[in-house]
Coordinates of C-alpha atoms (C1' of nucleotides) in Angstrom, one line a residue:
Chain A
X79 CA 0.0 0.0 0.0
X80 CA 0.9 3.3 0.6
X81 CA -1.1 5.8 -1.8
X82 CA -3.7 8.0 0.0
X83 CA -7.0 6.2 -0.6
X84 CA -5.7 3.0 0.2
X85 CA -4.4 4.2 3.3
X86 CA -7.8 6.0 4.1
X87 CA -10.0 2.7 2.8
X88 CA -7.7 0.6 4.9
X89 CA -8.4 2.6 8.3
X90 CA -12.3 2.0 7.4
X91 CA -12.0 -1.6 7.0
X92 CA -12.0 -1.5 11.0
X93 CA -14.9 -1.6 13.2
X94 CA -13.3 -0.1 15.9
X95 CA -12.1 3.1 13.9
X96 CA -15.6 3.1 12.2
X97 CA -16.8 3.5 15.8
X98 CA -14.7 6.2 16.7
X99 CA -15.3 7.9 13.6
X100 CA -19.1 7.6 14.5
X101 CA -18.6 9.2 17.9
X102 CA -16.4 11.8 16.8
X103 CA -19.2 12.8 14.2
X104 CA -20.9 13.7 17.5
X105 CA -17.9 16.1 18.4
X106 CA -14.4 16.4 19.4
X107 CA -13.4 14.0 21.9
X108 CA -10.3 13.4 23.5
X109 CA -8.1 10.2 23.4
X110 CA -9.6 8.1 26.9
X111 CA -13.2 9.9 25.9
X112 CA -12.7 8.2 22.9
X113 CA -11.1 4.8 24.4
X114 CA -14.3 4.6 27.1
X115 CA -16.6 2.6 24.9
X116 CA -13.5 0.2 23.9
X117 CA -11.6 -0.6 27.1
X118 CA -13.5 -3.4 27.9
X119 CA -12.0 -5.2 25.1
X120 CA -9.1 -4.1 24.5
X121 CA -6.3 -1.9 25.9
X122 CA -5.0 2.2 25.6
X123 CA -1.7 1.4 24.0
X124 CA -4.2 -0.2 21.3
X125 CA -6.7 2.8 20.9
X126 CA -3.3 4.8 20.7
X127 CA -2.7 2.9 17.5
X128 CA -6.2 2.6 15.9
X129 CA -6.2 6.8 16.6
X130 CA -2.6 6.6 14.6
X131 CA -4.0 4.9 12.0
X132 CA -7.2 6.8 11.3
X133 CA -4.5 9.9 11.6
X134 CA -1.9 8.7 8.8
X135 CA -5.5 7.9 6.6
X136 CA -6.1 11.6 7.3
X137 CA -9.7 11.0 8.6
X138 CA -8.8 12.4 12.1
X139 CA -6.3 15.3 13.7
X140 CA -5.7 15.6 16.9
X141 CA -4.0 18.4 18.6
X142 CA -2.6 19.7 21.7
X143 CA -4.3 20.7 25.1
X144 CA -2.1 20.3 28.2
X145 CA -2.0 16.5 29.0
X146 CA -5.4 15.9 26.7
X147 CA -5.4 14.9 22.7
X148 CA -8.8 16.1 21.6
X149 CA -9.0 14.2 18.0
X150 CA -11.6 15.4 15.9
X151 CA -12.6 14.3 12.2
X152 CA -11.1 15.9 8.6
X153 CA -13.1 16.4 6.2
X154 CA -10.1 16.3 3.3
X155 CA -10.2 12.1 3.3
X156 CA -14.2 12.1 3.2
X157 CA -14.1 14.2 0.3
X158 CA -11.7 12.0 -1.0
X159 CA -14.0 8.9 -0.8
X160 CA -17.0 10.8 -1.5
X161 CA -14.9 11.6 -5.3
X162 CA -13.7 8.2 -6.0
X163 CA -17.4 6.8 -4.9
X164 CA -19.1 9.3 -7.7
X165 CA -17.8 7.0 -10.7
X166 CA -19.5 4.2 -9.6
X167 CA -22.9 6.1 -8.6
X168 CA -24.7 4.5 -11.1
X169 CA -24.5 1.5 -9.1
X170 CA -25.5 2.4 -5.9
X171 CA -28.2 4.8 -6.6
X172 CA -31.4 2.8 -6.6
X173 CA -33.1 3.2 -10.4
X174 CA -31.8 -0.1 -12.3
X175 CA -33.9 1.5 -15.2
X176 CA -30.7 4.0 -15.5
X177 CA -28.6 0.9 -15.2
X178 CA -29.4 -0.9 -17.8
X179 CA -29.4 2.3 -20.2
X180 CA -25.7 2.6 -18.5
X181 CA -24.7 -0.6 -19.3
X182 CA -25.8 -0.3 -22.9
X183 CA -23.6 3.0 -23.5
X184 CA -20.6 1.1 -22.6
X185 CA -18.3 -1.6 -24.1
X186 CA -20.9 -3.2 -26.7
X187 CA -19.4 -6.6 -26.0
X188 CA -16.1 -5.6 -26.8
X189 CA -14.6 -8.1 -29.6
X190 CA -10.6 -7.4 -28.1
X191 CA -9.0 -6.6 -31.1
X192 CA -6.2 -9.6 -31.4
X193 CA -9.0 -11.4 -30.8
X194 CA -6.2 -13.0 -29.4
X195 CA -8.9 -12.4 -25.6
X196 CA -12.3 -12.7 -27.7
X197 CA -15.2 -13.9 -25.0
X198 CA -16.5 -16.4 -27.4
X199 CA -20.4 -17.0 -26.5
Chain B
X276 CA -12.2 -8.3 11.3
X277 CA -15.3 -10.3 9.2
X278 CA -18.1 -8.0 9.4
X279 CA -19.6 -7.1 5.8
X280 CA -18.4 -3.5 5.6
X281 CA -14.9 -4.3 6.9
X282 CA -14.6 -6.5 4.3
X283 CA -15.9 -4.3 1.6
X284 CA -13.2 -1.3 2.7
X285 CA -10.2 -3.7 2.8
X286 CA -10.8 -4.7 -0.6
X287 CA -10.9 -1.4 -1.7
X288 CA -7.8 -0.3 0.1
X289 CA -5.7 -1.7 -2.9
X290 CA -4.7 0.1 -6.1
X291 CA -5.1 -3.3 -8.3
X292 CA -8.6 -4.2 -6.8
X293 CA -9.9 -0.6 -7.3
X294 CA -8.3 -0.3 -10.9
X295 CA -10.4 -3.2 -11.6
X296 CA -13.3 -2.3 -10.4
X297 CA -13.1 0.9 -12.4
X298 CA -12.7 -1.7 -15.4
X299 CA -15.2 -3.1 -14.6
X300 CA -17.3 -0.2 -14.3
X301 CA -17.4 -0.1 -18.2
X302 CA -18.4 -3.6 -18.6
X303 CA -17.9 -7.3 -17.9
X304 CA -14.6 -8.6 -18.1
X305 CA -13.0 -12.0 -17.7
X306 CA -10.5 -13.1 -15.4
X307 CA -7.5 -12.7 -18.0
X308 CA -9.0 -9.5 -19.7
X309 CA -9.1 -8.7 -16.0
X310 CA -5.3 -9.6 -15.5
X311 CA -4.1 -7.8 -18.6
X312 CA -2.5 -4.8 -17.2
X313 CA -1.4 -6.3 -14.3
X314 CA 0.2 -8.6 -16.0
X315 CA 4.2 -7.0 -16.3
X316 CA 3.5 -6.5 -12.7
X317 CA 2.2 -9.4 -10.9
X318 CA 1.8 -13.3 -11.5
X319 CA -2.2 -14.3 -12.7
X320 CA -2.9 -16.1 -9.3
X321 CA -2.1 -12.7 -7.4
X322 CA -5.0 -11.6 -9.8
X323 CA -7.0 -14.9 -9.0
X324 CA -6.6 -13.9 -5.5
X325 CA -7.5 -10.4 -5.7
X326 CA -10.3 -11.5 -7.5
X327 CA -11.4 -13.5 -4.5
X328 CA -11.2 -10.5 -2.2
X329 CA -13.4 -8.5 -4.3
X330 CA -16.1 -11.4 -4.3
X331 CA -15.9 -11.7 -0.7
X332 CA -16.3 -8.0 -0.2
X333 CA -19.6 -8.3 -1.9
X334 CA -18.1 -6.1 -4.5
X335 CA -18.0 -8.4 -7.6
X336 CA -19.9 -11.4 -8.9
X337 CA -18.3 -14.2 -11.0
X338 CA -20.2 -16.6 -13.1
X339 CA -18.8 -19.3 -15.6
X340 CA -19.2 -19.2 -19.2
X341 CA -17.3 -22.4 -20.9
X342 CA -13.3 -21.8 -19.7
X343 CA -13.8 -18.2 -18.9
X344 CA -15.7 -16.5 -15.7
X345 CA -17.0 -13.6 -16.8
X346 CA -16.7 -10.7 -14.0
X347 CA -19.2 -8.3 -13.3
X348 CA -19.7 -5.5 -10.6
X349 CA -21.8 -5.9 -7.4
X350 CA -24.0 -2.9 -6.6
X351 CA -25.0 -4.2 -3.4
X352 CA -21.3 -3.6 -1.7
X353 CA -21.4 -0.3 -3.3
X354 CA -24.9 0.6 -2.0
X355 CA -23.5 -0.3 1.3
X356 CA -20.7 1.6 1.0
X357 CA -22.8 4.7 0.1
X358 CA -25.0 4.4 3.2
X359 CA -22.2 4.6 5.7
X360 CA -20.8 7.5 4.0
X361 CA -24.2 9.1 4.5
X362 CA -23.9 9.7 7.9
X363 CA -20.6 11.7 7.2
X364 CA -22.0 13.8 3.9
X365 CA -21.5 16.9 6.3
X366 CA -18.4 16.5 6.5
X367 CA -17.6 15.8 3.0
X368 CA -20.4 18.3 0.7
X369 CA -18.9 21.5 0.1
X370 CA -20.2 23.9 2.7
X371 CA -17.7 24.2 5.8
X372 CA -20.9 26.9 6.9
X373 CA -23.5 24.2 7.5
X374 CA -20.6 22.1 9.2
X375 CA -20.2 24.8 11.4
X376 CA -24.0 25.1 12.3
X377 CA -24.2 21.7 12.5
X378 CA -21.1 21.0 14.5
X379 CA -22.9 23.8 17.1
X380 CA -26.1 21.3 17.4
X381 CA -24.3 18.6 19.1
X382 CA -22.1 18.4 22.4
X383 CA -22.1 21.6 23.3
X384 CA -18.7 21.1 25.3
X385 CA -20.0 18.3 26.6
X386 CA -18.9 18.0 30.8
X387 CA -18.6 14.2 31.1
X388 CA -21.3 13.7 33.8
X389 CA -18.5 12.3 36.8
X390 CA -16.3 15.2 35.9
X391 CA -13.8 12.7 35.9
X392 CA -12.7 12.8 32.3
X393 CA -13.7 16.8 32.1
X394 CA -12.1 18.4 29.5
X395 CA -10.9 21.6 31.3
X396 CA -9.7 24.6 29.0
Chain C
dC14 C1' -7.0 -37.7 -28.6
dT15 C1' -3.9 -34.1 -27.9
dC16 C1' -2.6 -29.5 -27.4
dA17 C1' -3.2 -24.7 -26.0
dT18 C1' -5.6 -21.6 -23.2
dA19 C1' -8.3 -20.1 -18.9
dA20 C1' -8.2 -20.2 -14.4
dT21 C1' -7.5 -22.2 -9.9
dT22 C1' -5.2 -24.6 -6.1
dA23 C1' -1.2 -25.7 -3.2
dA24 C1' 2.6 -24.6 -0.6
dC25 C1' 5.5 -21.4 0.8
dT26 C1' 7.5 -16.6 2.3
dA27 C1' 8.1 -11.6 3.6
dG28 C1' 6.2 -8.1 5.5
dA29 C1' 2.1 -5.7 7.6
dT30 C1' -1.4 -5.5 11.2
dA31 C1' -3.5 -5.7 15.7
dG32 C1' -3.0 -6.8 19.9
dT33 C1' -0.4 -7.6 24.4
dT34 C1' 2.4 -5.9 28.9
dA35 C1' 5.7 -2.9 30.9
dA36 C1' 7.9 1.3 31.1
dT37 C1' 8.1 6.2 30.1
dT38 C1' 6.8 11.1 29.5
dA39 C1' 4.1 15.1 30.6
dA40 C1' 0.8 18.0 33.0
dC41 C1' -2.0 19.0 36.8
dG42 C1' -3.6 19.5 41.6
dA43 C1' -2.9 19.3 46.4
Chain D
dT292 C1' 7.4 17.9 45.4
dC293 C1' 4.5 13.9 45.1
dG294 C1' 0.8 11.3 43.4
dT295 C1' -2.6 10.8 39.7
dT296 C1' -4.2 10.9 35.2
dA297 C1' -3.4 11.2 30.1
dA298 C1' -1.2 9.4 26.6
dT299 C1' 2.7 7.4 24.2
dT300 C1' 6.6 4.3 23.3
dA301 C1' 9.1 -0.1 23.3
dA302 C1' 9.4 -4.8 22.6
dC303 C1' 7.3 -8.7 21.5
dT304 C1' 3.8 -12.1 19.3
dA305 C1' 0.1 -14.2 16.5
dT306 C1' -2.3 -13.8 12.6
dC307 C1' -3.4 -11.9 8.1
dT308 C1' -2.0 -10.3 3.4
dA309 C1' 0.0 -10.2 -1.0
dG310 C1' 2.9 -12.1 -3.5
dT311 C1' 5.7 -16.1 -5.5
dT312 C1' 6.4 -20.8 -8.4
dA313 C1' 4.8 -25.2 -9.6
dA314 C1' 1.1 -28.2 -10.3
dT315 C1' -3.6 -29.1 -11.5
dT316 C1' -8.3 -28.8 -13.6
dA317 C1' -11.4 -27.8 -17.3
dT318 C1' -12.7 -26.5 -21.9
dG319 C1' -12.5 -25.9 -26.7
dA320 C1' -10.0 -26.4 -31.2
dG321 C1' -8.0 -29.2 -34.6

DNA sequence: CTCATAATTAACTAGATAGTTAATTAACGA
DNA sequence: TCGTTAATTAACTATCTAGTTAATTATGAG
């Protein structure tokens, strides 16, 4: 990995983070206000990390104040999902009427030009 | 991990699996006109596997037609995809006004009832 | 039947991820 | 200054991931 919206699609692949995410829609919240609904099953060092990682996807900054982290969301990675999801729109918006019509637009059953690839049927 | 959505983000947090969903956002494809550009990169069963990934996630279908298994996209994965995103359109739609407003609706510097995780400043 | 192509499976490996406990750093309050 | 709370870092481990090569299965073409 590496690029930007892997790293941001691999901190969502994560209940936990999806969780924090949730509550931090809510509102700033600091690291152990953030930990609370977690420390049942697992430890701080571990909500550390998950905070680190939703960080280095750019879904979440935190900042300074005195011995507290508040963390709070970005909008810059949301944006970024919300772009790359618009291509496939057509697919997730309900009407399969327009889907259809889509499909039709697209790649007439494309005959691969070597025919070397041809999709026989 | 192994709940639905988790699965559906990991698969996406790969440049290969998300170049060929975009592929196959144009059309069908089968598993070698799948491979193709992948190919002076990476061995066909890395693209059997990643395959794999993107039917688990929900994301693609396969079926079989003679010696080939035609490829198409999901929509449910992406629907689901979309709803979770919903709950975060705030964030990412273009007006940082309405954030503002909105961010002013909920937790209004919250207290933490027990004061004992009060955020002071 | 035999060969070539499409695709998968098996077995293995390097490196990443998610967690642990123990120790450390920093700031506040008394 | 001393104790407490907030949070991080270090060191380690188990499991997952993404790739490899080699072998295998299945189909259609001749």
């Amino acid at each position: 990995m590496q690029d930007s919206l892997s790293l941001t699609f691999a901190a969502l692949a994560d209940p936990t983070r999806r969780a924090m995410l949730a509550r931090l829609s809510k509102g700033e919240a600091n690291v152990s206000q953030l930990a609370e609904p977690f420390l049942k099953d697992m430890s701080l060092p571990a909500i550390t990390k998950h905070i680190k990682v939703l960080e280095k996807a750019g879904l979440v900054t935190k900042s300074v104040e005195a011995q507290y982290r508040p963390c709070k969301i970005n909008q810059e990675a949301f944006k970024d999902v919300a772009d790359w999801m618009e291509q496939y729109r057509i697919f997730w918006e309900e009407s399969f009427d327009r889907l259809d019509a889509y499909l039709k637009t697209v790649v007439p059953k494309k005959k691969a030009k070597g025919k070397k690839h041809a999709v026989k049927k």
